[in-house]
XYZ file of N, CA and C in Angstrom:
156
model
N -48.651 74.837 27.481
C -49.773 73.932 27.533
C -50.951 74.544 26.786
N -51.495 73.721 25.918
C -52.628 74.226 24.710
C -53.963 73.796 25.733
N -54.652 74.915 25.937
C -56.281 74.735 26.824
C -56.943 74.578 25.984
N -56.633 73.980 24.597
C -57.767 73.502 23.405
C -57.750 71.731 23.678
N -57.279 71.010 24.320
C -56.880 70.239 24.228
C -58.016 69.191 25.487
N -58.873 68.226 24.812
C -60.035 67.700 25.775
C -59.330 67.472 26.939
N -60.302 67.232 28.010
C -59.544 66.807 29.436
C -58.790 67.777 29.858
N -58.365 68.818 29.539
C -57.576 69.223 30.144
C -57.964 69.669 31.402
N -59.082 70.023 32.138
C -59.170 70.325 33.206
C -59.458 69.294 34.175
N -59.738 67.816 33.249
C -59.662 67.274 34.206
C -58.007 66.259 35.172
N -57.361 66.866 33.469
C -55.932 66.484 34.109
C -55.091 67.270 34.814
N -55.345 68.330 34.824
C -55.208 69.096 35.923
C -55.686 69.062 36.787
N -56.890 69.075 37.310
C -57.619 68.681 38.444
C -56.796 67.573 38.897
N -56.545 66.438 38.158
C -56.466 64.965 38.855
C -54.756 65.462 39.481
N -53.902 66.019 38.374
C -52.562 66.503 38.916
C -52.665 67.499 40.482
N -53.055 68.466 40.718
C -53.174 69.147 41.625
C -54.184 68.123 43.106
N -54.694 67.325 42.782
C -55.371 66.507 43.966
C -54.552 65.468 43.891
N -53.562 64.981 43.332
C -52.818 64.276 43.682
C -51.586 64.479 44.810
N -51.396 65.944 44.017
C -50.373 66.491 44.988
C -50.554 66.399 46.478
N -52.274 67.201 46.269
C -52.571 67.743 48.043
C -52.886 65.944 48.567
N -52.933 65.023 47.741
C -53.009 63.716 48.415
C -51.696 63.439 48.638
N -50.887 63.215 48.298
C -49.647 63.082 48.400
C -49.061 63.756 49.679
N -49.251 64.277 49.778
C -48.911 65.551 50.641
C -49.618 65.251 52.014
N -50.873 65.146 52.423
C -51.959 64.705 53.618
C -50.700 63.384 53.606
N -50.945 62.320 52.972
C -50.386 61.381 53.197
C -49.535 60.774 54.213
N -48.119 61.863 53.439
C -46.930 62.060 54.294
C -46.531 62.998 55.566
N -47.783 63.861 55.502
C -48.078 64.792 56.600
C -48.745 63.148 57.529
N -49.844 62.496 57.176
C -50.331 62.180 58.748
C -49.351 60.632 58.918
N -48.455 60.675 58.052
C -47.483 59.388 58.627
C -46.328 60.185 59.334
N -46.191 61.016 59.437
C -44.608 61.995 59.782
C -45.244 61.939 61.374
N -46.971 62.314 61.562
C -47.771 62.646 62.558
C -48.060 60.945 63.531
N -47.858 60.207 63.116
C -48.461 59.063 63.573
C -46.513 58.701 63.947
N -45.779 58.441 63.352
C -44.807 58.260 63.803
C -43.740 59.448 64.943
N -44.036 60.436 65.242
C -43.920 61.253 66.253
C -44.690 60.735 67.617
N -46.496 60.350 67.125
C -46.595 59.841 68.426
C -46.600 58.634 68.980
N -46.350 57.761 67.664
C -45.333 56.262 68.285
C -44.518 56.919 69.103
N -43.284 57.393 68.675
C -41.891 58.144 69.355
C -42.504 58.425 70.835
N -43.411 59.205 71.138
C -44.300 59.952 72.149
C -44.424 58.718 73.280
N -44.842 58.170 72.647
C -46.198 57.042 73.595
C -44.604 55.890 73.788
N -43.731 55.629 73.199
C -42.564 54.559 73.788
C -42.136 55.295 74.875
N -41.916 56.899 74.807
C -40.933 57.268 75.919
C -41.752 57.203 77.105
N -42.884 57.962 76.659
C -43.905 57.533 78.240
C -44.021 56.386 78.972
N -43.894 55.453 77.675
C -43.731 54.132 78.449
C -42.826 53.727 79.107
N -41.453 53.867 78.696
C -40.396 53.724 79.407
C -39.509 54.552 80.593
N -40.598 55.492 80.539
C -40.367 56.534 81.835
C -41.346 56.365 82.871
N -41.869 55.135 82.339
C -43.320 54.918 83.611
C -43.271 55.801 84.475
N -44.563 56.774 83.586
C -45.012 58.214 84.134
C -46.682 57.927 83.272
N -46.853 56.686 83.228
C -48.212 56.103 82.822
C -49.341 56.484 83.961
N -49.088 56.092 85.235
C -49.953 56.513 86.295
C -50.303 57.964 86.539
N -49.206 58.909 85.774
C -49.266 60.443 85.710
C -50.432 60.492 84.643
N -50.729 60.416 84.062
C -51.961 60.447 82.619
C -52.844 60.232 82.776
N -53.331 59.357 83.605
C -54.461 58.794 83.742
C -55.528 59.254 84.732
């Protein structure tokens, strides 16, 4: 890769914040669907009155 080349830091920049977006992304959907998973079993173990 030639660093003579305009933009280049900003296409790098935009490549590397894409990633860490990419990445948060699928991290807080992996996180939100664990505590769907979470919150059905509680429900169906009515152990709801235990929580509260």
């Amino acid at each position: 890769m030639k660093k003579h080349v305009k933009g280049f830091a900003f296409r790098l920049t935009g490549l590397i914040l894409g990633i860490v977006g990419a990445t948060v992304s699928i991290t807080s959907i992996v996180f939100s669907v664990i505590g769907l998973v979470k919150a059905r079993q509680c429900k169906n173990c009515k152990l709801e009155a235990m929580y509260k």
